[in-house]
Coordinates of N, CA, C and O in Angstrom, one line a residue:
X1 N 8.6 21.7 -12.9 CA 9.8 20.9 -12.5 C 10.4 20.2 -13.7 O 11.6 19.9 -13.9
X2 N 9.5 19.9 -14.4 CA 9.9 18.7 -15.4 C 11.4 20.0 -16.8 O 11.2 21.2 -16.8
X3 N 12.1 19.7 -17.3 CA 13.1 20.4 -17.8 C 14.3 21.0 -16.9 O 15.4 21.3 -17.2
X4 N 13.5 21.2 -15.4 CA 15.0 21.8 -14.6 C 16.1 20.9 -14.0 O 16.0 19.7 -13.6
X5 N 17.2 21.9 -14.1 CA 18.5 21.0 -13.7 C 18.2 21.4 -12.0 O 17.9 22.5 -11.5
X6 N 18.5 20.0 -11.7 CA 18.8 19.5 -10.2 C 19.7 18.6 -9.6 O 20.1 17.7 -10.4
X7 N 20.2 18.6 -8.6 CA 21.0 17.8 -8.3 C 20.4 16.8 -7.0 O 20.1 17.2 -5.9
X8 N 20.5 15.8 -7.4 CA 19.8 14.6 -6.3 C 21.4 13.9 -5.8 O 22.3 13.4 -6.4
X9 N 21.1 14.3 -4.1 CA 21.8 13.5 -3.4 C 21.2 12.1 -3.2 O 20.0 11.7 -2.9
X10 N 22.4 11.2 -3.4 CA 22.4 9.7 -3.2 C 21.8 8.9 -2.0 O 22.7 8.2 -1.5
X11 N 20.6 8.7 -1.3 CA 20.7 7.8 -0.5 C 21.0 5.9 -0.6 O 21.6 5.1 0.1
X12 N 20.3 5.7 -1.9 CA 20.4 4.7 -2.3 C 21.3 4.3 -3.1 O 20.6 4.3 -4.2
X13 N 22.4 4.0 -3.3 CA 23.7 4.0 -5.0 C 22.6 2.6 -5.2 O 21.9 1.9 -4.5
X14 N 22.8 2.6 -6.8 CA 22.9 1.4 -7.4 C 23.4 0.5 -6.9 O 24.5 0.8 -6.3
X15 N 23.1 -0.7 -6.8 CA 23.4 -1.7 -6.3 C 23.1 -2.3 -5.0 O 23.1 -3.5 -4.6
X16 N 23.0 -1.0 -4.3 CA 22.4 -1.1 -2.9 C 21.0 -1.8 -2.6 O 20.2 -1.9 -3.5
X17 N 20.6 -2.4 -1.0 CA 19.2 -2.9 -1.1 C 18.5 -1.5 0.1 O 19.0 -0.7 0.8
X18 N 17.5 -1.8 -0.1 CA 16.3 -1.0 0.6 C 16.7 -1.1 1.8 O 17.1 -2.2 1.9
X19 N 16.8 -0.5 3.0 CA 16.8 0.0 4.1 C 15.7 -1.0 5.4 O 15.9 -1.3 6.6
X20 N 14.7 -1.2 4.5 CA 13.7 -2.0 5.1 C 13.4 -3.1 4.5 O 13.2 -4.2 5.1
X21 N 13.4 -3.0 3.6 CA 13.3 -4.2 2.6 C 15.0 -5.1 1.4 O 15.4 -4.7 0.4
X22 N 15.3 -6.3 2.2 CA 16.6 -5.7 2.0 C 16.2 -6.8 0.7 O 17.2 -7.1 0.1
X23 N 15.4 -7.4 0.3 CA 15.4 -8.2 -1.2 C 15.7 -7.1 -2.2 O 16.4 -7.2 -3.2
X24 N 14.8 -5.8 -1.9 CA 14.8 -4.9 -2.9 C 15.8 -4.7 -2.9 O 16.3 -4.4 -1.8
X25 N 16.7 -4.6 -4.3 CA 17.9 -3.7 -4.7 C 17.5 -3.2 -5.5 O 16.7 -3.5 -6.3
X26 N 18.4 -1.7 -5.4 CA 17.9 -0.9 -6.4 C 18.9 -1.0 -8.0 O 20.1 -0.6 -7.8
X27 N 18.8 -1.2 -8.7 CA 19.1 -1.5 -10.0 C 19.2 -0.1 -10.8 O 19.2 -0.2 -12.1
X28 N 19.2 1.4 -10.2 CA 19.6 2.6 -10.3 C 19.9 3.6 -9.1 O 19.4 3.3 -8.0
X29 N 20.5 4.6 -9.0 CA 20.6 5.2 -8.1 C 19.7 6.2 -7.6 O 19.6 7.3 -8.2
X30 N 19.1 5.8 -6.6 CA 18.1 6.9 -6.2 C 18.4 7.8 -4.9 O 19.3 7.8 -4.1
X31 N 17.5 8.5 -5.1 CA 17.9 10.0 -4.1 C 17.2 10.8 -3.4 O 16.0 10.6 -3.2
X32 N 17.6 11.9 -3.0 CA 16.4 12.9 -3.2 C 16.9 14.5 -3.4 O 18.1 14.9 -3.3
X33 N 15.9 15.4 -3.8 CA 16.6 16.5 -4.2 C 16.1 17.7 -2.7 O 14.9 17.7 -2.3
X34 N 17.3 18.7 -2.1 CA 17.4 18.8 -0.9 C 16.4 20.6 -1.4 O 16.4 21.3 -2.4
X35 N 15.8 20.5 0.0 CA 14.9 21.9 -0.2 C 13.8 21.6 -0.7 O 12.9 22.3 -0.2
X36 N 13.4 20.9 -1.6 CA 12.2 20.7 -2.1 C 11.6 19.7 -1.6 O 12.2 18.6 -1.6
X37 N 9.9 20.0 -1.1 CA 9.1 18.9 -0.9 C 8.5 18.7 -0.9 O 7.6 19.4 -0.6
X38 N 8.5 16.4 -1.2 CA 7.0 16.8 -1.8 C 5.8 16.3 -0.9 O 5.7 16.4 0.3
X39 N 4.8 15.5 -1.8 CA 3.5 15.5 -1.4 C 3.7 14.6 0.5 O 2.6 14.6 1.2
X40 N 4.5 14.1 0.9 CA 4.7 13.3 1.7 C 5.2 14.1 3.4 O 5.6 13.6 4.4
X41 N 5.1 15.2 3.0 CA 6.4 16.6 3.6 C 7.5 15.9 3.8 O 7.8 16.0 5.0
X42 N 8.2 15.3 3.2 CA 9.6 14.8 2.5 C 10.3 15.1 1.5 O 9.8 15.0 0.4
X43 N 11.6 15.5 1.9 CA 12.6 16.1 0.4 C 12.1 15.0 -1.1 O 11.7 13.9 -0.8
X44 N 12.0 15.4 -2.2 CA 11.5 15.2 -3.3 C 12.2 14.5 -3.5 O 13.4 14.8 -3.6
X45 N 11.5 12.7 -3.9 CA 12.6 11.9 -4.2 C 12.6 11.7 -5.5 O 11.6 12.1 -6.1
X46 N 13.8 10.9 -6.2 CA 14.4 11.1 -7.5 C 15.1 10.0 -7.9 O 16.1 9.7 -7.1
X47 N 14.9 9.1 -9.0 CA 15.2 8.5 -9.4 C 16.1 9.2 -10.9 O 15.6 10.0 -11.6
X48 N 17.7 8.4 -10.9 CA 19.0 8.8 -11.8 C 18.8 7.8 -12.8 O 19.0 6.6 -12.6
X49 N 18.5 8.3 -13.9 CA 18.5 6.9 -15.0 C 19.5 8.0 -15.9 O 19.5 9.2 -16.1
X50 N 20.7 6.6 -16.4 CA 21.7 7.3 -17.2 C 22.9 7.4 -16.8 O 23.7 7.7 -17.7
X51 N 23.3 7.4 -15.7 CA 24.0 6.8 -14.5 C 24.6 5.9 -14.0 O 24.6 5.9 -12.8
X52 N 25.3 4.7 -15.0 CA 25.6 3.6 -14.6 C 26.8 2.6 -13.8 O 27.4 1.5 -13.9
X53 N 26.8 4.0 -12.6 CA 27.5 3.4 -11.5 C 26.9 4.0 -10.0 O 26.1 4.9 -9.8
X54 N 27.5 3.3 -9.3 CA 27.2 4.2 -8.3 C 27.5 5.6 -7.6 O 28.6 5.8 -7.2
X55 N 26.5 6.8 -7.4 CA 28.1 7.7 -7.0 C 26.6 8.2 -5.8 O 25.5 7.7 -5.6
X56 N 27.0 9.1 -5.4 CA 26.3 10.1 -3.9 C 25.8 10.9 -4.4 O 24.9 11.2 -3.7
X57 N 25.9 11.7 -5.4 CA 25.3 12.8 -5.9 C 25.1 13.1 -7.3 O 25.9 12.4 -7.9
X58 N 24.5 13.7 -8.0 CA 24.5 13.6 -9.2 C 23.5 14.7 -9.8 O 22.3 14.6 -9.3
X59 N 23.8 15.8 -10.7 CA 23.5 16.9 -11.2 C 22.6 16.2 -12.5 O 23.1 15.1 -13.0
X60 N 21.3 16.8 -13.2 CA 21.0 16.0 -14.5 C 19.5 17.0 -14.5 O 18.9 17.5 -13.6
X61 N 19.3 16.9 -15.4 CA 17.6 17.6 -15.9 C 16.6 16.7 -15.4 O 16.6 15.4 -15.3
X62 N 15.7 17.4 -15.0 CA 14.6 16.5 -14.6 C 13.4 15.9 -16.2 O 12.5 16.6 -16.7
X63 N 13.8 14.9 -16.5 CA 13.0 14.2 -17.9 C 12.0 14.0 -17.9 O 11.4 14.0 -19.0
X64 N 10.8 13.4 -16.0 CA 9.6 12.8 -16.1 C 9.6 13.0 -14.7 O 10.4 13.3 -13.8
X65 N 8.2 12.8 -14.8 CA 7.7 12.8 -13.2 C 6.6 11.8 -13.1 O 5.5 12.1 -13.6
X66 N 6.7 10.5 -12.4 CA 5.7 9.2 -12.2 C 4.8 9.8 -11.2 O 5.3 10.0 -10.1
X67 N 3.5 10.3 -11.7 CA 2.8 10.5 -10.5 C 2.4 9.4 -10.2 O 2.4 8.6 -11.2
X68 N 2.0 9.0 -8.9 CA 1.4 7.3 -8.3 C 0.4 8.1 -7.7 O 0.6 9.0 -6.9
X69 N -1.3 7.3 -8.4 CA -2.3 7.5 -8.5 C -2.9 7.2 -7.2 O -4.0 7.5 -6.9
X70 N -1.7 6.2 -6.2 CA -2.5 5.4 -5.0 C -1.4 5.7 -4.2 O -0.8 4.7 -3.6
X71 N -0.8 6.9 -4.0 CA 0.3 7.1 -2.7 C 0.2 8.6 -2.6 O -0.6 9.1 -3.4
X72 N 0.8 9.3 -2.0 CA 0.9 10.9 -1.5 C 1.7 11.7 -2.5 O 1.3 12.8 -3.0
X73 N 3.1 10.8 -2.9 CA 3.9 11.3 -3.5 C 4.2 10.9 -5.0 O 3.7 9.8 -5.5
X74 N 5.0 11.8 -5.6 CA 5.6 11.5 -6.9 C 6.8 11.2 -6.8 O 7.5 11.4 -5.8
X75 N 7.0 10.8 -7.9 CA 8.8 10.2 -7.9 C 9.2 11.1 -9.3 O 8.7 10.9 -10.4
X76 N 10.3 12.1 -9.2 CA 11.2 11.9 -10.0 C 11.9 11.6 -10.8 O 13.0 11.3 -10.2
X77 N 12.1 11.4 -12.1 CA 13.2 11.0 -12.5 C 14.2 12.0 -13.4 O 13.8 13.0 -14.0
X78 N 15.3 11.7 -13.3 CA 16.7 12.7 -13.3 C 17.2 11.8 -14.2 O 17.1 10.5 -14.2
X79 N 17.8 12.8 -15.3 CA 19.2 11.8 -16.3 C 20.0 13.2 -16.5 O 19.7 14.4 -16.5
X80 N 21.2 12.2 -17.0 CA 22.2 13.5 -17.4 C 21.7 14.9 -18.6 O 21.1 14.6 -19.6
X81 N 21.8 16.1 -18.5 CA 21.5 16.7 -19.1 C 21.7 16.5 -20.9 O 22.8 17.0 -21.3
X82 N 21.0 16.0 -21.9 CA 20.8 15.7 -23.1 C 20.8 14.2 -23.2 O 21.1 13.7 -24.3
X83 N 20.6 13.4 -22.3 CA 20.1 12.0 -22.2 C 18.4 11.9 -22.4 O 17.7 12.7 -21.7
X84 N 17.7 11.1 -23.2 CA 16.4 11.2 -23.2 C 16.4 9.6 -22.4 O 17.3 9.0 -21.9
X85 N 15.0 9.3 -22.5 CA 14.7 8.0 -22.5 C 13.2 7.8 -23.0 O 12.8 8.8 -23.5
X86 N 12.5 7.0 -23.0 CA 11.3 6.2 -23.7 C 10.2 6.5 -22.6 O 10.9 7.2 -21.7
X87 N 9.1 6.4 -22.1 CA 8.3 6.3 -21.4 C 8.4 4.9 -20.7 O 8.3 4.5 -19.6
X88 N 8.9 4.0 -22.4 CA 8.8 2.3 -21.4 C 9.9 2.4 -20.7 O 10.1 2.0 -19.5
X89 N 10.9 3.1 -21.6 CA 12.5 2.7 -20.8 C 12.6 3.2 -19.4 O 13.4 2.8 -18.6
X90 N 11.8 4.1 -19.3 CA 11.4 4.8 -17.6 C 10.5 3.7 -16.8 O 10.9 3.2 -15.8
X91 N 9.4 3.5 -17.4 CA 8.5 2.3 -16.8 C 9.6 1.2 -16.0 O 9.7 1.0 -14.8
X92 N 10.2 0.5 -17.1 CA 10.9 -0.6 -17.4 C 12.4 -0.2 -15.9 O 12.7 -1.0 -15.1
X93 N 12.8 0.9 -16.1 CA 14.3 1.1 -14.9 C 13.7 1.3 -13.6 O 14.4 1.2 -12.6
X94 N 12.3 1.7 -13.3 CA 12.0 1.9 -12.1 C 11.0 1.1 -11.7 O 10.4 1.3 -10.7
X95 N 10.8 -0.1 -12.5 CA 9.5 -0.7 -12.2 C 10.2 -2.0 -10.5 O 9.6 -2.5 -9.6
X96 N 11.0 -2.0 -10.6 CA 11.3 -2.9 -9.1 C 10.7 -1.9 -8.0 O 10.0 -2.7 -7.3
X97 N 10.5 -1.0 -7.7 CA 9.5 0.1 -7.0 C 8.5 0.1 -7.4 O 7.7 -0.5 -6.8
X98 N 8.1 0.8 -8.7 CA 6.8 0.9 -9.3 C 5.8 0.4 -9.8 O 4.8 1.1 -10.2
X99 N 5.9 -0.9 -9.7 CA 5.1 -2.2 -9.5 C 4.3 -2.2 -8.7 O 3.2 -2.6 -9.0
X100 N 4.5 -1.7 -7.4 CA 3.8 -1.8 -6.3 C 2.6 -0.3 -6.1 O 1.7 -0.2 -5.2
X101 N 3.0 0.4 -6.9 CA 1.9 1.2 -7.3 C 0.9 1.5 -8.6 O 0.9 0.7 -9.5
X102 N 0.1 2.5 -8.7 CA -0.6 2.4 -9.8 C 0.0 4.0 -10.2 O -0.4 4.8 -9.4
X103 N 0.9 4.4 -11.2 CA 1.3 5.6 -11.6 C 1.1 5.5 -13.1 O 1.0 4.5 -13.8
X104 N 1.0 6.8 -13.4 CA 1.5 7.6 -14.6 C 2.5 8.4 -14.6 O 2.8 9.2 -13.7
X105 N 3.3 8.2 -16.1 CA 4.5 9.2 -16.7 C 4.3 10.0 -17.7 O 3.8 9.9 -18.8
X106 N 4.8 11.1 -16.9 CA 4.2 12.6 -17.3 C 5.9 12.8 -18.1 O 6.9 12.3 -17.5
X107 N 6.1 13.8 -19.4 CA 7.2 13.8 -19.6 C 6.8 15.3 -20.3 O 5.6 15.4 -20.6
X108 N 7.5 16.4 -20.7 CA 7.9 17.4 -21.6 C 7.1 17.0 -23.4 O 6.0 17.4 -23.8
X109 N 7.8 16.3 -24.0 CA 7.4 16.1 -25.4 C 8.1 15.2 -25.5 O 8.8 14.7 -24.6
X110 N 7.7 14.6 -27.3 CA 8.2 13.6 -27.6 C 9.4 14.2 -28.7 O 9.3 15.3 -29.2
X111 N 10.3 13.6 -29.0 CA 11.8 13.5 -30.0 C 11.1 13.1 -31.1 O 10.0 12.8 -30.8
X112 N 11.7 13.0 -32.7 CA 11.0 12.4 -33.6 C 11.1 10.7 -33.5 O 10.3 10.0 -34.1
X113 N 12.1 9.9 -32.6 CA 12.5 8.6 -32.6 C 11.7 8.3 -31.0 O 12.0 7.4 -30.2
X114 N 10.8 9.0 -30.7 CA 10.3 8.5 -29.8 C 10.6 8.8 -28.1 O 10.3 8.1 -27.1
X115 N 11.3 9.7 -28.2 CA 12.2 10.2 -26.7 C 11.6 11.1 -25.8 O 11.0 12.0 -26.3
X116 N 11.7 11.0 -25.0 CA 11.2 12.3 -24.1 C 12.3 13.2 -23.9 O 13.5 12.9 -23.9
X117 N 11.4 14.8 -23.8 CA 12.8 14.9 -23.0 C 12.2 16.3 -22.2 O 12.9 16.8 -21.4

């Protein structure tokens, strides 16, 4: 999965709070990508880093995948196609969720300045 273009529909825009939890806002746009699924038998959810507005849908390469070592599922993450980011800078945009688990970030390779992609 990790290099393929997908497109993650919006349930959450930026800016929006959690559904159940309404302290949580999300501080990126998250989603999920339709047809695929995962460990939870739920469409494969996905976090959009790179994306700094809100929108509903959003097409982008898949850059990393947080497996969480203490839950069923993985998380996704999606950025525009030739957008990289860092391992922390991934840690660091999804950690308002990811805090509450114990994961690792799995990525393709590294760039010579330190990037995944």
């Amino acid at each position: 999965m990790i290099g393929q273009i997908v497109t993650v529909l919006v349930d959450r825009p930026l800016g929006s709070c959690h559904p159940e939890y309404p302290d949580l806002v999300y501080p990126v746009n998250y989603g999920f990508i339709p047809g695929i699924l995962a460990g939870d038998g739920e469409e494969q959810d996905a976090y959009i880093l790179g994306v700094e507005e809100p929108v509903i849908r959003s097409t982008g390469r898949v850059i990393a995948v947080i497996h969480r070592l203490d839950d069923v599922e993985d998380k996704w993450v999606v950025a525009p196609d030739g957008r990289s980011f860092t391992k922390e800078e991934i840690a660091e945009a999804t950690s308002f969720q990811e805090r509450f688990f114990h994961s690792r970030i799995e990525t393709v390779r590294a760039t010579p300045d330190g990037r995944y992609l």
